[in-house]
PDB file of C-alpha atoms in Angstrom:
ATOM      1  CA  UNK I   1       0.000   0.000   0.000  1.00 63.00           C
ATOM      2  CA  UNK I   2       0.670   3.828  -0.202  1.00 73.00           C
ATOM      3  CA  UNK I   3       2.122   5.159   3.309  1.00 85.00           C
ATOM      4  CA  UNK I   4       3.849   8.262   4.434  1.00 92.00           C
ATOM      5  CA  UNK I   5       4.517   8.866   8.093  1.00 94.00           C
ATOM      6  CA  UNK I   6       6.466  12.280   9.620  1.00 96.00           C
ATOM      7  CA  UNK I   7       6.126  13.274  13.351  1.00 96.00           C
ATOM      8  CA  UNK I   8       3.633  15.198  13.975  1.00 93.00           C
ATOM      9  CA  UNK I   9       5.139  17.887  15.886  1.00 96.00           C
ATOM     10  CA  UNK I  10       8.840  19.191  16.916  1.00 97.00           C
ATOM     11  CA  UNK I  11      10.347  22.269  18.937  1.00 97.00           C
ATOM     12  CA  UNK I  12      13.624  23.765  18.040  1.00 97.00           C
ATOM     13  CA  UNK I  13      15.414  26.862  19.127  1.00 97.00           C
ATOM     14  CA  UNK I  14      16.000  30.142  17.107  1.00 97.00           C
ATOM     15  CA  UNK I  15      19.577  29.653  15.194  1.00 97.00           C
ATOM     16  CA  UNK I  16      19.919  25.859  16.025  1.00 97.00           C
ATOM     17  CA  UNK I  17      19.715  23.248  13.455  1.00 97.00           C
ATOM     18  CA  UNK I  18      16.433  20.772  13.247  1.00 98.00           C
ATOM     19  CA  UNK I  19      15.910  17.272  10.697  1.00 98.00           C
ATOM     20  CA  UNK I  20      12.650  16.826  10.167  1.00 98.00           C
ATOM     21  CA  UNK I  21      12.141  12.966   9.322  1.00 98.00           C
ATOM     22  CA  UNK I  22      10.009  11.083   6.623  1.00 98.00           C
ATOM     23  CA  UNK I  23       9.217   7.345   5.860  1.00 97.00           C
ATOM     24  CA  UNK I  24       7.247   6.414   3.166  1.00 96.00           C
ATOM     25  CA  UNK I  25       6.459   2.832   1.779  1.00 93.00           C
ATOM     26  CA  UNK I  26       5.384   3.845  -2.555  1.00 87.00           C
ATOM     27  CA  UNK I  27       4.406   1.559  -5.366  1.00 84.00           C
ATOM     28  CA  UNK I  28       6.242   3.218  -8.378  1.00 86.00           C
ATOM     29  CA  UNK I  29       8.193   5.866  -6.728  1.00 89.00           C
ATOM     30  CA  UNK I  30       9.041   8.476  -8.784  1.00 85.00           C
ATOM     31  CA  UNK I  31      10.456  10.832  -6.038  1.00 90.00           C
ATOM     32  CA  UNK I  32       9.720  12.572  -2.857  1.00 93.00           C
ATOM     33  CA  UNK I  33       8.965  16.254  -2.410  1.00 92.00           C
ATOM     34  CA  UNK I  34       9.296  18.808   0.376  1.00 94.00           C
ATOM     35  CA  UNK I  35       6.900  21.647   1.079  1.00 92.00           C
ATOM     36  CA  UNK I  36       6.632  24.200   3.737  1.00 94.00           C
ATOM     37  CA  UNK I  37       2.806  25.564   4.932  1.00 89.00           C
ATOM     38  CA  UNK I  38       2.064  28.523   7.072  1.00 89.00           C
ATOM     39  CA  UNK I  39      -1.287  28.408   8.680  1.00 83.00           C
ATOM     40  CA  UNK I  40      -3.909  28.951   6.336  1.00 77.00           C
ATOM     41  CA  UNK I  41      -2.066  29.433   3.378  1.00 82.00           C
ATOM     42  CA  UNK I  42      -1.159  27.153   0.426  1.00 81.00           C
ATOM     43  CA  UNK I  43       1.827  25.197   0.415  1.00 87.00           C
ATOM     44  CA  UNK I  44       4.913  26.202  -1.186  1.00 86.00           C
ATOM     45  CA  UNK I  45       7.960  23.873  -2.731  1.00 85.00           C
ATOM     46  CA  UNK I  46      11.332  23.254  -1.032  1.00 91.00           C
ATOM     47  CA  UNK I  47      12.757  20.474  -2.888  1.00 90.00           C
ATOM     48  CA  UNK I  48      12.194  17.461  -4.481  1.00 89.00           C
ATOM     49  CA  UNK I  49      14.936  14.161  -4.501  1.00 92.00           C
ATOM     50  CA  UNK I  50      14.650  10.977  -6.445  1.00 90.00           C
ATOM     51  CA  UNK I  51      18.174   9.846  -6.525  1.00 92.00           C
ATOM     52  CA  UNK I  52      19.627   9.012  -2.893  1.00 96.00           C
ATOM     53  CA  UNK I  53      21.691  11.977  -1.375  1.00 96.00           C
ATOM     54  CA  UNK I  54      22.080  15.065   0.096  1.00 96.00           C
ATOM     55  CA  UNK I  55      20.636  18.295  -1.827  1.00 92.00           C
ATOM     56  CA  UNK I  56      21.222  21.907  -0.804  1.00 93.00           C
ATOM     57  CA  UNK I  57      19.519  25.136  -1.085  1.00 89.00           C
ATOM     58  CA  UNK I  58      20.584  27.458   1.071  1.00 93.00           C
ATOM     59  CA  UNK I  59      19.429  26.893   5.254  1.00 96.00           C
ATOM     60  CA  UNK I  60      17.796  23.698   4.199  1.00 96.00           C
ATOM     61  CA  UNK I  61      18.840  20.787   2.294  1.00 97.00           C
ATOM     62  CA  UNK I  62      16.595  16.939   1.832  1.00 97.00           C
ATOM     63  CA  UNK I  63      18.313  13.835   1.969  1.00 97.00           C
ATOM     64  CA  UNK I  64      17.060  10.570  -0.050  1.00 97.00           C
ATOM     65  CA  UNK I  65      17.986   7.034   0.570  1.00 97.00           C
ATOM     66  CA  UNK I  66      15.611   4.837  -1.761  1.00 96.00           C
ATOM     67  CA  UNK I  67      16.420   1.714  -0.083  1.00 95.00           C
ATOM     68  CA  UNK I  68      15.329   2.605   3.470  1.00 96.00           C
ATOM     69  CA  UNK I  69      12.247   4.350   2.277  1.00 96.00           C
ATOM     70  CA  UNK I  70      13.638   7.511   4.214  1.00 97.00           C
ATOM     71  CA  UNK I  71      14.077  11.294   3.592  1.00 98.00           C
ATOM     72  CA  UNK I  72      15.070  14.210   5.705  1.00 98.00           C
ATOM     73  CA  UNK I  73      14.510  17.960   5.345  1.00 98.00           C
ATOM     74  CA  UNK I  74      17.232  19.815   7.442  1.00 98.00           C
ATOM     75  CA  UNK I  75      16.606  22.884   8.375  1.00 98.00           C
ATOM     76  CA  UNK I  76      19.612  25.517   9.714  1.00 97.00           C
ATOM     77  CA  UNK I  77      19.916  28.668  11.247  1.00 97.00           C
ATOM     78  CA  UNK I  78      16.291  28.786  11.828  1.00 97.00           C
ATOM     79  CA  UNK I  79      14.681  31.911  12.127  1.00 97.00           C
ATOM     80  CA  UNK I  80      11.041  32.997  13.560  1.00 97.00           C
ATOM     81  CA  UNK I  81       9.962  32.359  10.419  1.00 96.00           C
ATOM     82  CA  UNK I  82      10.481  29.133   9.719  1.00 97.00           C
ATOM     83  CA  UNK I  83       7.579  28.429  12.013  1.00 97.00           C
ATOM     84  CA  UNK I  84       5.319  26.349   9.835  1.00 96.00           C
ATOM     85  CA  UNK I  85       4.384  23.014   9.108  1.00 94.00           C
ATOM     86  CA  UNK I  86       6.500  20.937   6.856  1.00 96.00           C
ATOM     87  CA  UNK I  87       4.705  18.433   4.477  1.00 94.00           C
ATOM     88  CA  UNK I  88       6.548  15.121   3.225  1.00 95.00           C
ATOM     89  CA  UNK I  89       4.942  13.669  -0.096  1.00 92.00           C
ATOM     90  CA  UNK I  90       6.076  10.794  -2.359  1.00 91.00           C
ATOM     91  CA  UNK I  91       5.160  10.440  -6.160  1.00 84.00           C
ATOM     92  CA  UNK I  92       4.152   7.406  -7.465  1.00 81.00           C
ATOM     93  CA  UNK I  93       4.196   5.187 -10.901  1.00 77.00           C
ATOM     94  CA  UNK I  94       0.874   7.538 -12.187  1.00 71.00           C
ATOM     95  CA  UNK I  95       2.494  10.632 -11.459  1.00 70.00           C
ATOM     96  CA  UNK I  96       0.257  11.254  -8.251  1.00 75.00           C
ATOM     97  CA  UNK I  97       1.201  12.742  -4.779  1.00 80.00           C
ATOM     98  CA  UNK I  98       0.554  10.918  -1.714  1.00 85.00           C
ATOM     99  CA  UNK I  99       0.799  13.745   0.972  1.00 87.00           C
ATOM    100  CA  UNK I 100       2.053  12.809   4.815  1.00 89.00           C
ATOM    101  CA  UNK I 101      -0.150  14.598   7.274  1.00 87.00           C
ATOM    102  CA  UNK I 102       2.694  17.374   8.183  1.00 91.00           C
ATOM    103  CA  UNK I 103       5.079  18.053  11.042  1.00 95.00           C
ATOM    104  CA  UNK I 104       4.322  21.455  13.034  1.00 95.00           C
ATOM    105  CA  UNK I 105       7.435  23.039  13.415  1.00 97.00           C
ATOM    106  CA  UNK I 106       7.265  25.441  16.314  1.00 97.00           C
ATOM    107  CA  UNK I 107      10.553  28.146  17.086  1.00 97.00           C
ATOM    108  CA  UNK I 108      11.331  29.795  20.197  1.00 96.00           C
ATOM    109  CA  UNK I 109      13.695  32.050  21.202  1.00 94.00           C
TER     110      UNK I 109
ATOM    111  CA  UNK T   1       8.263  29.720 -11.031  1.00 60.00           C
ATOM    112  CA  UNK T   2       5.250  29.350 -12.374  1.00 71.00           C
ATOM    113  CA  UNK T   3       2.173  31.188 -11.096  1.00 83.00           C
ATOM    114  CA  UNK T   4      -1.274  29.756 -10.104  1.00 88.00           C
ATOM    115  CA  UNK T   5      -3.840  32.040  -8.934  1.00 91.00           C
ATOM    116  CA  UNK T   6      -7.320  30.858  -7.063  1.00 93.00           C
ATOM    117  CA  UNK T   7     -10.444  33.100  -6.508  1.00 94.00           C
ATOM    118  CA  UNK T   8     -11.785  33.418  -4.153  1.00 93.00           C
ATOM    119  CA  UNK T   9      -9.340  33.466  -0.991  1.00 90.00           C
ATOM    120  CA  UNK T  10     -12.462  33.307   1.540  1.00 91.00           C
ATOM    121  CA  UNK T  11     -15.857  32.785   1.041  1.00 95.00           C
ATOM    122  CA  UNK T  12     -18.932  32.345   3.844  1.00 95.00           C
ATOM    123  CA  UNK T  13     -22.451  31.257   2.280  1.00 95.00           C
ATOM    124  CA  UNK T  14     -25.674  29.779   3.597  1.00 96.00           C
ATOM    125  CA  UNK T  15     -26.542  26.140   4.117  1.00 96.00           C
ATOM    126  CA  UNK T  16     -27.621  25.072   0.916  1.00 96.00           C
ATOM    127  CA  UNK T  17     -26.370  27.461  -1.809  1.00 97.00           C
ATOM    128  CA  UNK T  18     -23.730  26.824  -3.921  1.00 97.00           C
ATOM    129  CA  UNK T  19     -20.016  28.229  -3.764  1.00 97.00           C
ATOM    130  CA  UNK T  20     -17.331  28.399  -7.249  1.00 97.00           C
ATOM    131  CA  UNK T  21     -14.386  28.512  -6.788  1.00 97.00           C
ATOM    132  CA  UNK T  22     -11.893  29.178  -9.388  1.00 96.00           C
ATOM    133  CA  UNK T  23      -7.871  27.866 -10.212  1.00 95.00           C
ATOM    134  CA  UNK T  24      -6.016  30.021 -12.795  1.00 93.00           C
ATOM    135  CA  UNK T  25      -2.531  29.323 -14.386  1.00 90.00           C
ATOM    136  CA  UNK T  26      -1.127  33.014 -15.103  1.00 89.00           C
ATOM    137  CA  UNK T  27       2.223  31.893 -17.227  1.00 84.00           C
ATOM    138  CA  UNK T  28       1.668  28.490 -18.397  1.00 83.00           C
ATOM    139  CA  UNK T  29      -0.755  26.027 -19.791  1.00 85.00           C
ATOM    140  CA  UNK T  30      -2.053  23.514 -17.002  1.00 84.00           C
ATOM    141  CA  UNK T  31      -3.184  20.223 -18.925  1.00 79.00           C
ATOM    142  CA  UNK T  32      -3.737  18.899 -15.547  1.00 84.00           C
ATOM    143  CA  UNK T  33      -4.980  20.393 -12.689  1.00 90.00           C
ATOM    144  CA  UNK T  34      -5.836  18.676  -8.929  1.00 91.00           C
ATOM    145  CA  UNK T  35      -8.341  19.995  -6.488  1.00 94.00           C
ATOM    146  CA  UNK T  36      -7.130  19.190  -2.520  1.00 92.00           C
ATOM    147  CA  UNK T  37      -9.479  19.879   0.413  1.00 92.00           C
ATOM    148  CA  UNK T  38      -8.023  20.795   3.980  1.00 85.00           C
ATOM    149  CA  UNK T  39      -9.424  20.071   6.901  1.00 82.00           C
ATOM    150  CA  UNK T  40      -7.612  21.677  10.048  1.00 76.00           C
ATOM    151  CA  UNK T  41      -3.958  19.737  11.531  1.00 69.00           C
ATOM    152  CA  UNK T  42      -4.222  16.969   8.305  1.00 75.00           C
ATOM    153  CA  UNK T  43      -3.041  16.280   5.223  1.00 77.00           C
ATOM    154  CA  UNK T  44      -3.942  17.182   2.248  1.00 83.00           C
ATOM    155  CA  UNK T  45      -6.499  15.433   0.640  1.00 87.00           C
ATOM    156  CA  UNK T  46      -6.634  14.971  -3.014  1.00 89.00           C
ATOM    157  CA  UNK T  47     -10.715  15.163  -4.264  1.00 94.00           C
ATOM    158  CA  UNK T  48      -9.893  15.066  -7.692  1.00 93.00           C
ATOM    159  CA  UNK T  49      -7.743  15.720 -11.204  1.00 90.00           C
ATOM    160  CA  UNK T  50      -8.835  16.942 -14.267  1.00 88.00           C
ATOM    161  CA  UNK T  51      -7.529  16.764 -17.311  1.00 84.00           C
ATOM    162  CA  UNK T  52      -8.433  19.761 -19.739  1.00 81.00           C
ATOM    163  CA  UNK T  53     -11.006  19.120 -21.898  1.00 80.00           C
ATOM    164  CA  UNK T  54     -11.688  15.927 -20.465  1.00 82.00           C
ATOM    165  CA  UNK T  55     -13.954  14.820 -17.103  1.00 87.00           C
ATOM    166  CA  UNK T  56     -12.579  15.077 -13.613  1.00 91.00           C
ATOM    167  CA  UNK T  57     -11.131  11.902 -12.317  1.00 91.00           C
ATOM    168  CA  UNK T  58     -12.841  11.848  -8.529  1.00 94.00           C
ATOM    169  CA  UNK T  59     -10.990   9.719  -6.087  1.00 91.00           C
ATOM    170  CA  UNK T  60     -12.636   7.676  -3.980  1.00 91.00           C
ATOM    171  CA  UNK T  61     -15.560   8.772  -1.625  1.00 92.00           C
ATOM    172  CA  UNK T  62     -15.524  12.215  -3.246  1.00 94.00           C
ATOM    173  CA  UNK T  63     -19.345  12.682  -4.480  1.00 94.00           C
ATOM    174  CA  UNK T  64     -18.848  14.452  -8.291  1.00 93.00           C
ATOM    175  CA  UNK T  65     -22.240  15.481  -8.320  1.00 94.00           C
ATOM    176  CA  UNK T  66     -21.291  17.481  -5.474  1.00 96.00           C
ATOM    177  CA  UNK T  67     -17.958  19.112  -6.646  1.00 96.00           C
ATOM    178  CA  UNK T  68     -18.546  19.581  -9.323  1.00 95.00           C
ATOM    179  CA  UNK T  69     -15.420  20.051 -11.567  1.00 94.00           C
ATOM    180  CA  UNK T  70     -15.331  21.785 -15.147  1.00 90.00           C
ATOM    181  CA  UNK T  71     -11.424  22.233 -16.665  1.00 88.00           C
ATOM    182  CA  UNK T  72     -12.612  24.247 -19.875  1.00 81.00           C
ATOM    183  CA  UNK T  73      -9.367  25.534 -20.826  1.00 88.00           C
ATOM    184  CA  UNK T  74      -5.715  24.789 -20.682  1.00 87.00           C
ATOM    185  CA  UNK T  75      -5.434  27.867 -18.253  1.00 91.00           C
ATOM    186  CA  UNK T  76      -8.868  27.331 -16.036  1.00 92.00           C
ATOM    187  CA  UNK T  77     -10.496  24.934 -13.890  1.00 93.00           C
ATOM    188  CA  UNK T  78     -13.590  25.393 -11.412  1.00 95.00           C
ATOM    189  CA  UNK T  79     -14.597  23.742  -8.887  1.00 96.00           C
ATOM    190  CA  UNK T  80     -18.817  24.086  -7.130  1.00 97.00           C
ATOM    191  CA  UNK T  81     -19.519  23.379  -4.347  1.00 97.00           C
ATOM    192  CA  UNK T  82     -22.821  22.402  -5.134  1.00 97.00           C
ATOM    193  CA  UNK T  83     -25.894  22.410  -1.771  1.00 96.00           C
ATOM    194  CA  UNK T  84     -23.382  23.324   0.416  1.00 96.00           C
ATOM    195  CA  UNK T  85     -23.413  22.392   3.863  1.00 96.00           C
ATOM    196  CA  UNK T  86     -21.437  22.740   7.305  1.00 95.00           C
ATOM    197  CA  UNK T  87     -19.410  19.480   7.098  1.00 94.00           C
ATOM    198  CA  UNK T  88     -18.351  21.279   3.508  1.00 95.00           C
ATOM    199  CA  UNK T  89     -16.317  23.802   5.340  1.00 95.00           C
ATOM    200  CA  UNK T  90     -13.278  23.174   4.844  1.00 93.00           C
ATOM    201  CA  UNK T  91      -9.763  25.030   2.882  1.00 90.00           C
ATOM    202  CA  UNK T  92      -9.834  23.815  -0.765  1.00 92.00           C
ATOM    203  CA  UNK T  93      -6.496  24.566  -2.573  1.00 91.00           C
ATOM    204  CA  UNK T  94      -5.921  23.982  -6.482  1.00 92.00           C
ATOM    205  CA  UNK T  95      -2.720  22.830  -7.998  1.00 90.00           C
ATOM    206  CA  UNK T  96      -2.148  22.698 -11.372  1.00 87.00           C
ATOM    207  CA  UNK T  97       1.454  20.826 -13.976  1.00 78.00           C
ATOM    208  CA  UNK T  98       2.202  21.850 -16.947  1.00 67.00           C
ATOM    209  CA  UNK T  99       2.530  17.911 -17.857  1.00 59.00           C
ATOM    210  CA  UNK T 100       2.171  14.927 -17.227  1.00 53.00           C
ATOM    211  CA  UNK T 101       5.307  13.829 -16.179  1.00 52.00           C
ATOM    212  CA  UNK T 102       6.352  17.552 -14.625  1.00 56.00           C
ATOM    213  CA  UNK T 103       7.264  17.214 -11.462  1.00 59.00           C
ATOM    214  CA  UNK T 104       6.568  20.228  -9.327  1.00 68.00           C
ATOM    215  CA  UNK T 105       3.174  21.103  -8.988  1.00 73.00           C
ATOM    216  CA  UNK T 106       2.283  24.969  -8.465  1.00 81.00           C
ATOM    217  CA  UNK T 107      -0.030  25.677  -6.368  1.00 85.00           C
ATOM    218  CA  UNK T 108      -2.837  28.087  -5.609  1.00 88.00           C
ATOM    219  CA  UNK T 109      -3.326  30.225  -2.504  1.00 85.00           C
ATOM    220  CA  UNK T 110      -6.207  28.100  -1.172  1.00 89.00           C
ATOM    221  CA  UNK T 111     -10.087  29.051  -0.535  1.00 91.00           C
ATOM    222  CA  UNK T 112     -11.539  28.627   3.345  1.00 91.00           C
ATOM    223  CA  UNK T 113     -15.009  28.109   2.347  1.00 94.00           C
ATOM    224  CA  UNK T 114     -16.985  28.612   5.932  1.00 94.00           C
ATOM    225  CA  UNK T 115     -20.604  27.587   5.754  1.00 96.00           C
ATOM    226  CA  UNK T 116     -23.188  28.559   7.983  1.00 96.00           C
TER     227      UNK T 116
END
């Protein structure tokens, strides 16, 4: 079957670093995508991996291993801002997006 | 990147009228577009894809003949919210490809539908 999990919630301190873990178990995958969600607004892209490895853009990079089912977003330097909820998602054979439910990402000072 | 634009941002309406909502792709053509729904701390929920020119594809336990979809153009779709009720409240949010086999998907700055 079609499965993502991600922890549902994590607290992490203005300027430190955070990983925010994904698992996912997808017929056909055909890569997994990173988004970032600010309360009641639309989601917006951070990344997307389908070969296993590190990739880097700036304060946050996403990590792929295929094998393990397993991806990481990693998130530096945070800021205020970053306080949002992070959404894991896989892609499958048909092209189609199986969304994880979101980790909550709360900053404090 | 690309731009996606959806219209209404917010709408309240009575029990039992119906609510469109609309999904615009500014700079590209969108030969597929997919309509989410929200409900508060979970996922995303995918309630259908359309295919311009073509009829929606409604995933399970999604009633068409209540969202209605219509994806007229390579640069529009709509989605009613037909007899709207409470239990229909709820943030919709459109995302549109410019392919098949693109892989980012824009998306659209959501709709909180509220009904009373």
């Amino acid at each position: 079957g079609q499965n993502i999990d991600q922890p549902t919630e994590m607290t992490a301190t203005e300027g430190a670093i955070v990983q925010i873990n994904c698992t996912y178990q997808t017929s056909g995958f055909n890569g997994l995508f990173w988004y970032q969600q600010h309360a009641g607004e639309a989601p917006t892209f951070l990344s997307y991996n389908v070969l296993d490895g590190l990739e880097e853009k700036g304060r946050f990079s996403s990590f792929l291993s295929r094998s393990k089912g397993y991806s990481y977003l990693l998130l530096k330097e945070l800021q205020m801002k970053d306080s949002a909820s992070y959404l894991c998602a896989s892609m499958d054979s048909n092209y189609q997006l199986i969304w994880g439910a979101g980790t909550k990402l709360i900053i404090k000072p | 990147g690309a731009v996606v634009s959806q219209h209404p941002s917010w709408v309240i309406c009575k029990s039992g009228t119906s609510v469109k909502i609309e999904c615009r792709s500014l700079d590209f053509q969108a030969t597929t577009m997919f309509w989410y729904r929200q409900f508060p701390k979970q996922s995303l929920m995918l309630m259908a894809t359309s295919n311009e020119g073509s009829k929606a594809t409604y995933e399970q336990g999604v009633e068409k003949d209540k969202f209605l979809i219509n994806h007229a153009s390579l640069t529009l779709s709509t989605l009613t919210v037909t007899s709207a009720h409470p239990e229909d409240s709820s943030f919709y949010i459109c995302s549109a490809r410019t392919g098949e086999r693109d892989t980012e998907a824009f998306f659209g700055q959501g709709t909180r539908l509220t009904v009373v």
